[in-house]
Amino acid sequence: AAYDELRATRAAKADAMRAAGVEPFAYAFSATHSAAEAQAQWAALENGKEAEGERLNVHAAVLGLEAQEGGEAACLASFRRALPTCDQKRLTFALLNVLEGVPAPDRGARAEAVQGALRRLRKQFPGSCKVAVREAEHHLLRGGAGGGGDPKAALGAVQAGLKRLDRRKHPKLLRQVAVEAFRVEGVAGPELGRHLLEAALAGWPRRSDLWLLYAAQEEACARKGGGGPMEKARRVFERAVGAAGASAKRARPALRAW
């Protein structure tokens, strides 16, 4: 009887909270594993050891909850507490993903927090191609007014990245951002992709992988536009064969793809 009375009292309190606009049980999580399944999955893990990446996953989940419920200040405070315990680059990437993905009532504060995360990445990892690519992708997909893309800002981020990175990393940066640009709807994205691949080919004209990537992106762009003419892709193939010169070995990949 005492238990039933206690249960009824708590249920009444929960109903009163809901009536006041407060959800007492805001989160509900479904079980993904039984205890036996979890023990079997981590049976090979020594006592006192942690699975690689699991600590980061937990902190990323906490950052998401803090950004959703507590706002930017709570999210950044949680990020600072987690920094000594995780890989700083991966944790900052996780913070950036959260700030971009979780809706925010104050867009100004959220944009400032995103720029702070990008500045931190640039300052701590100036020679990282992944950081330069991530910053360009942010501007390309979300960096414009109203949350849309800004190809000009993405180009500026690429140019800044080229200044920071070793020359051997330049093709990787140009290639990865170009592929993302070709996926953007409209005209500005593909035009940026062409500009970046042309820049890569100007420096490395005999790299067949760049030529094949360029042709594949032009072909996909034409198909996305309703199966339009493939003239741009054909011209890229022709240029690729011409860049191979008299070498049949260099021309073979482009001819096979053509």
Short mmCIF file of C-alpha atoms in Angstrom, two decimals:
data_model
loop_
_atom_site.label_atom_id
_atom_site.label_comp_id
_atom_site.label_asym_id
_atom_site.label_seq_id
_atom_site.Cartn_x
_atom_site.Cartn_y
_atom_site.Cartn_z
CA ALA A 1 0.00 0.00 0.00
CA ALA A 2 2.83 2.37 0.84
CA TYR A 3 4.41 1.65 -2.53
CA ASP A 4 1.15 2.33 -4.40
CA GLU A 5 0.73 5.60 -2.52
CA LEU A 6 4.30 6.68 -3.32
CA ARG A 7 3.83 5.77 -6.98
CA ALA A 8 0.58 7.74 -7.19
CA THR A 9 2.24 10.77 -5.56
CA ARG A 10 5.11 10.73 -8.04
CA ALA A 11 2.75 10.28 -10.98
CA ALA A 12 0.73 13.27 -9.80
CA LYS A 13 3.90 15.37 -9.56
CA ALA A 14 4.89 14.33 -13.09
CA ASP A 15 1.46 15.31 -14.39
CA ALA A 16 1.73 18.68 -12.65
CA MET A 17 5.12 19.29 -14.30
CA ARG A 18 3.73 18.44 -17.73
CA ALA A 19 0.82 20.80 -17.14
CA ALA A 20 3.38 23.53 -16.41
CA GLY A 21 5.14 22.82 -19.71
CA VAL A 22 8.05 20.82 -18.30
CA GLU A 23 8.67 17.27 -19.46
CA PRO A 24 10.04 15.36 -16.43
CA PHE A 25 11.37 12.53 -18.59
CA ALA A 26 12.76 14.39 -21.59
CA TYR A 27 14.89 11.53 -22.87
CA ALA A 28 13.95 7.97 -23.65
CA PHE A 29 16.54 5.54 -24.94
CA SER A 30 15.94 2.08 -26.36
CA ALA A 31 18.25 -0.73 -25.32
CA THR A 32 20.71 -1.72 -28.05
CA HIS A 33 22.32 -4.69 -26.27
CA SER A 34 21.51 -7.09 -23.49
CA ALA A 35 24.02 -7.50 -20.67
CA ALA A 36 25.14 -10.86 -22.10
CA GLU A 37 25.62 -9.35 -25.59
CA ALA A 38 27.66 -6.47 -24.20
CA GLN A 39 29.88 -8.85 -22.21
CA ALA A 40 30.43 -11.03 -25.28
CA GLN A 41 31.25 -8.03 -27.47
CA TRP A 42 33.95 -6.75 -25.11
CA ALA A 43 35.17 -10.12 -23.80
CA ALA A 44 38.65 -9.59 -25.25
CA LEU A 45 39.05 -6.19 -23.56
CA GLU A 46 41.29 -6.32 -20.49
CA ASN A 47 39.97 -5.17 -17.14
CA GLY A 48 40.57 -1.48 -16.64
CA LYS A 49 41.07 -0.84 -20.38
CA GLU A 50 38.82 1.24 -22.63
CA ALA A 51 37.83 0.57 -26.21
CA GLU A 52 39.48 3.08 -28.52
CA GLY A 53 37.09 5.87 -29.46
CA GLU A 54 34.39 5.03 -26.92
CA ARG A 55 35.34 7.88 -24.60
CA LEU A 56 35.13 10.28 -27.54
CA ASN A 57 31.71 8.91 -28.50
CA VAL A 58 30.42 9.52 -24.99
CA HIS A 59 31.74 13.08 -24.94
CA ALA A 60 30.24 13.76 -28.39
CA ALA A 61 26.84 12.59 -27.15
CA VAL A 62 27.13 14.83 -24.08
CA LEU A 63 28.05 17.79 -26.30
CA GLY A 64 24.92 17.18 -28.35
CA LEU A 65 22.70 17.16 -25.27
CA GLU A 66 24.35 20.27 -23.88
CA ALA A 67 23.94 22.14 -27.16
CA GLN A 68 20.28 21.13 -27.35
CA GLU A 69 19.31 21.85 -23.77
CA GLY A 70 21.90 24.22 -22.33
CA GLY A 71 23.00 26.29 -25.31
CA GLU A 72 26.44 27.28 -26.56
CA ALA A 73 27.90 28.19 -23.15
CA ALA A 74 27.07 24.81 -21.61
CA CYS A 75 28.27 22.96 -24.71
CA LEU A 76 31.61 24.80 -24.76
CA ALA A 77 32.08 24.28 -21.01
CA SER A 78 31.57 20.55 -21.48
CA PHE A 79 34.01 20.62 -24.40
CA ARG A 80 36.70 22.27 -22.27
CA ARG A 81 36.24 19.69 -19.52
CA ALA A 82 36.62 16.86 -22.03
CA LEU A 83 39.75 18.22 -23.74
CA PRO A 84 42.33 16.67 -21.36
CA THR A 85 40.81 13.20 -21.80
CA CYS A 86 40.45 12.93 -25.61
CA ASP A 87 42.27 13.45 -28.87
CA GLN A 88 41.90 17.21 -29.28
CA LYS A 89 41.50 17.25 -33.06
CA ARG A 90 38.80 14.56 -33.08
CA LEU A 91 36.99 16.16 -30.15
CA THR A 92 37.01 19.57 -31.85
CA PHE A 93 35.63 17.98 -35.02
CA ALA A 94 32.88 16.43 -32.89
CA LEU A 95 32.13 19.85 -31.36
CA LEU A 96 31.92 21.38 -34.84
CA ASN A 97 29.54 18.65 -36.02
CA VAL A 98 27.30 19.26 -33.01
CA LEU A 99 27.27 23.04 -33.44
CA GLU A 100 26.38 22.67 -37.11
CA GLY A 101 23.79 19.95 -36.65
CA VAL A 102 21.81 20.90 -33.55
CA PRO A 103 19.24 23.69 -34.13
CA ALA A 104 19.91 26.90 -32.21
CA PRO A 105 17.47 29.64 -31.17
CA ASP A 106 20.26 32.24 -31.30
CA ARG A 107 21.91 31.91 -34.69
CA GLY A 108 24.39 34.69 -33.95
CA ALA A 109 25.77 32.95 -30.88
CA ARG A 110 25.88 29.62 -32.72
CA ALA A 111 27.76 31.13 -35.68
CA GLU A 112 30.27 32.68 -33.29
CA ALA A 113 30.79 29.31 -31.57
CA VAL A 114 31.31 27.59 -34.94
CA GLN A 115 33.89 30.18 -35.98
CA GLY A 116 35.63 29.72 -32.63
CA ALA A 117 35.91 25.96 -33.25
CA LEU A 118 37.30 26.57 -36.74
CA ARG A 119 39.84 29.07 -35.39
CA ARG A 120 40.94 26.56 -32.79
CA LEU A 121 41.48 23.90 -35.45
CA ARG A 122 43.47 26.27 -37.68
CA LYS A 123 45.66 27.43 -34.81
CA GLN A 124 46.41 24.03 -33.31
CA PHE A 125 46.69 22.03 -36.54
CA PRO A 126 47.92 24.41 -39.25
CA GLY A 127 49.45 21.61 -41.31
CA SER A 128 46.38 19.37 -41.32
CA CYS A 129 44.72 18.86 -44.70
CA LYS A 130 41.65 17.45 -42.95
CA VAL A 131 41.19 20.74 -41.07
CA ALA A 132 41.45 22.78 -44.27
CA VAL A 133 38.94 20.51 -46.03
CA ARG A 134 36.53 20.66 -43.10
CA GLU A 135 36.60 24.46 -43.00
CA ALA A 136 35.98 24.73 -46.75
CA GLU A 137 33.11 22.24 -46.52
CA HIS A 138 31.54 24.27 -43.73
CA HIS A 139 31.49 27.41 -45.87
CA LEU A 140 30.37 25.48 -48.93
CA LEU A 141 27.41 23.82 -47.23
CA ARG A 142 26.42 26.03 -44.28
CA GLY A 143 28.56 29.16 -44.15
CA GLY A 144 26.26 31.56 -45.98
CA ALA A 145 23.47 33.80 -44.77
CA GLY A 146 20.50 31.84 -43.46
CA GLY A 147 22.52 28.64 -43.15
CA GLY A 148 23.06 28.14 -46.89
CA GLY A 149 26.36 27.67 -48.67
CA ASP A 150 28.84 30.36 -49.63
CA PRO A 151 31.14 29.16 -52.47
CA LYS A 152 33.22 32.37 -52.35
CA ALA A 153 33.99 31.85 -48.65
CA ALA A 154 34.78 28.20 -49.40
CA LEU A 155 37.25 29.29 -52.08
CA GLY A 156 38.84 31.70 -49.60
CA ALA A 157 39.21 28.87 -47.08
CA VAL A 158 40.87 26.69 -49.74
CA GLN A 159 43.29 29.46 -50.69
CA ALA A 160 44.19 30.00 -47.02
CA GLY A 161 44.67 26.26 -46.62
CA LEU A 162 47.01 26.10 -49.61
CA LYS A 163 49.21 28.71 -47.93
CA ARG A 164 49.40 26.71 -44.70
CA LEU A 165 49.89 23.22 -46.13
CA ASP A 166 52.91 21.54 -47.65
CA ARG A 167 52.73 21.43 -51.43
CA ARG A 168 52.43 17.65 -51.44
CA LYS A 169 49.04 18.03 -49.69
CA HIS A 170 47.63 20.53 -52.19
CA PRO A 171 46.13 17.97 -54.63
CA LYS A 172 44.32 16.22 -51.78
CA LEU A 173 42.78 19.47 -50.53
CA LEU A 174 41.73 20.61 -54.01
CA ARG A 175 40.35 17.20 -54.93
CA GLN A 176 38.26 16.65 -51.80
CA VAL A 177 36.71 20.12 -51.77
CA ALA A 178 36.02 19.92 -55.52
CA VAL A 179 34.08 16.68 -55.12
CA GLU A 180 31.93 18.24 -52.41
CA ALA A 181 31.39 21.36 -54.55
CA PHE A 182 30.10 19.32 -57.50
CA ARG A 183 27.40 17.88 -55.22
CA VAL A 184 26.00 21.32 -54.38
CA GLU A 185 22.77 22.24 -56.11
CA GLY A 186 22.85 25.13 -58.55
CA VAL A 187 25.60 26.55 -60.72
CA ALA A 188 28.04 28.08 -58.23
CA GLY A 189 29.01 24.76 -56.63
CA PRO A 190 30.03 22.91 -59.82
CA GLU A 191 31.80 26.02 -61.09
CA LEU A 192 33.88 26.08 -57.92
CA GLY A 193 34.60 22.37 -58.36
CA ARG A 194 35.85 22.98 -61.90
CA HIS A 195 38.01 25.87 -60.75
CA LEU A 196 39.64 23.75 -58.04
CA LEU A 197 40.30 20.77 -60.31
CA GLU A 198 41.73 23.04 -62.99
CA ALA A 199 44.07 24.46 -60.35
CA ALA A 200 45.12 20.95 -59.34
CA LEU A 201 45.74 19.93 -62.97
CA ALA A 202 47.73 23.09 -63.62
CA GLY A 203 50.22 21.94 -61.00
CA TRP A 204 50.03 18.19 -61.66
CA PRO A 205 49.00 17.79 -65.33
CA ARG A 206 50.07 14.15 -65.65
CA ARG A 207 48.13 12.77 -62.71
CA SER A 208 45.60 10.47 -64.32
CA ASP A 209 43.58 10.15 -61.10
CA LEU A 210 42.79 13.88 -61.22
CA TRP A 211 41.73 13.69 -64.87
CA LEU A 212 39.49 10.69 -64.25
CA LEU A 213 37.95 12.34 -61.20
CA TYR A 214 37.28 15.51 -63.20
CA ALA A 215 35.59 13.57 -66.00
CA ALA A 216 33.53 11.52 -63.55
CA GLN A 217 32.30 14.66 -61.79
CA GLU A 218 31.32 16.29 -65.09
CA GLU A 219 29.47 13.14 -66.11
CA ALA A 220 27.63 12.96 -62.77
CA CYS A 221 26.81 16.67 -63.01
CA ALA A 222 25.30 16.18 -66.47
CA ARG A 223 23.24 13.21 -65.30
CA LYS A 224 22.03 15.12 -62.25
CA GLY A 225 20.81 17.88 -64.54
CA GLY A 226 18.45 15.50 -66.32
CA GLY A 227 20.81 13.55 -68.53
CA GLY A 228 22.02 16.55 -70.49
CA PRO A 229 24.87 16.57 -73.02
CA MET A 230 28.19 15.06 -71.98
CA GLU A 231 30.30 17.54 -73.93
CA LYS A 232 32.16 18.80 -70.87
CA ALA A 233 33.04 15.26 -69.80
CA ARG A 234 34.18 14.41 -73.35
CA ARG A 235 36.40 17.47 -73.47
CA VAL A 236 38.00 16.46 -70.17
CA PHE A 237 38.71 12.98 -71.55
CA GLU A 238 40.25 14.51 -74.68
CA ARG A 239 42.45 16.76 -72.58
CA ALA A 240 43.48 13.81 -70.42
CA VAL A 241 44.61 11.84 -73.45
CA GLY A 242 46.45 14.89 -74.76
CA ALA A 243 48.20 15.41 -71.41
CA ALA A 244 49.48 11.84 -71.57
CA GLY A 245 51.51 12.79 -74.65
CA ALA A 246 53.06 9.89 -76.51
CA SER A 247 52.87 7.56 -73.52
CA ALA A 248 50.29 4.85 -74.18
CA LYS A 249 50.60 3.72 -70.56
CA ARG A 250 49.54 7.13 -69.22
CA ALA A 251 46.71 7.42 -71.76
CA ARG A 252 45.31 3.94 -71.10
CA PRO A 253 43.26 4.80 -67.92
CA ALA A 254 41.52 7.75 -69.64
CA LEU A 255 40.82 5.75 -72.80
CA ARG A 256 39.46 2.82 -70.78
CA ALA A 257 37.14 5.13 -68.79
CA TRP A 258 36.07 6.94 -71.96
#
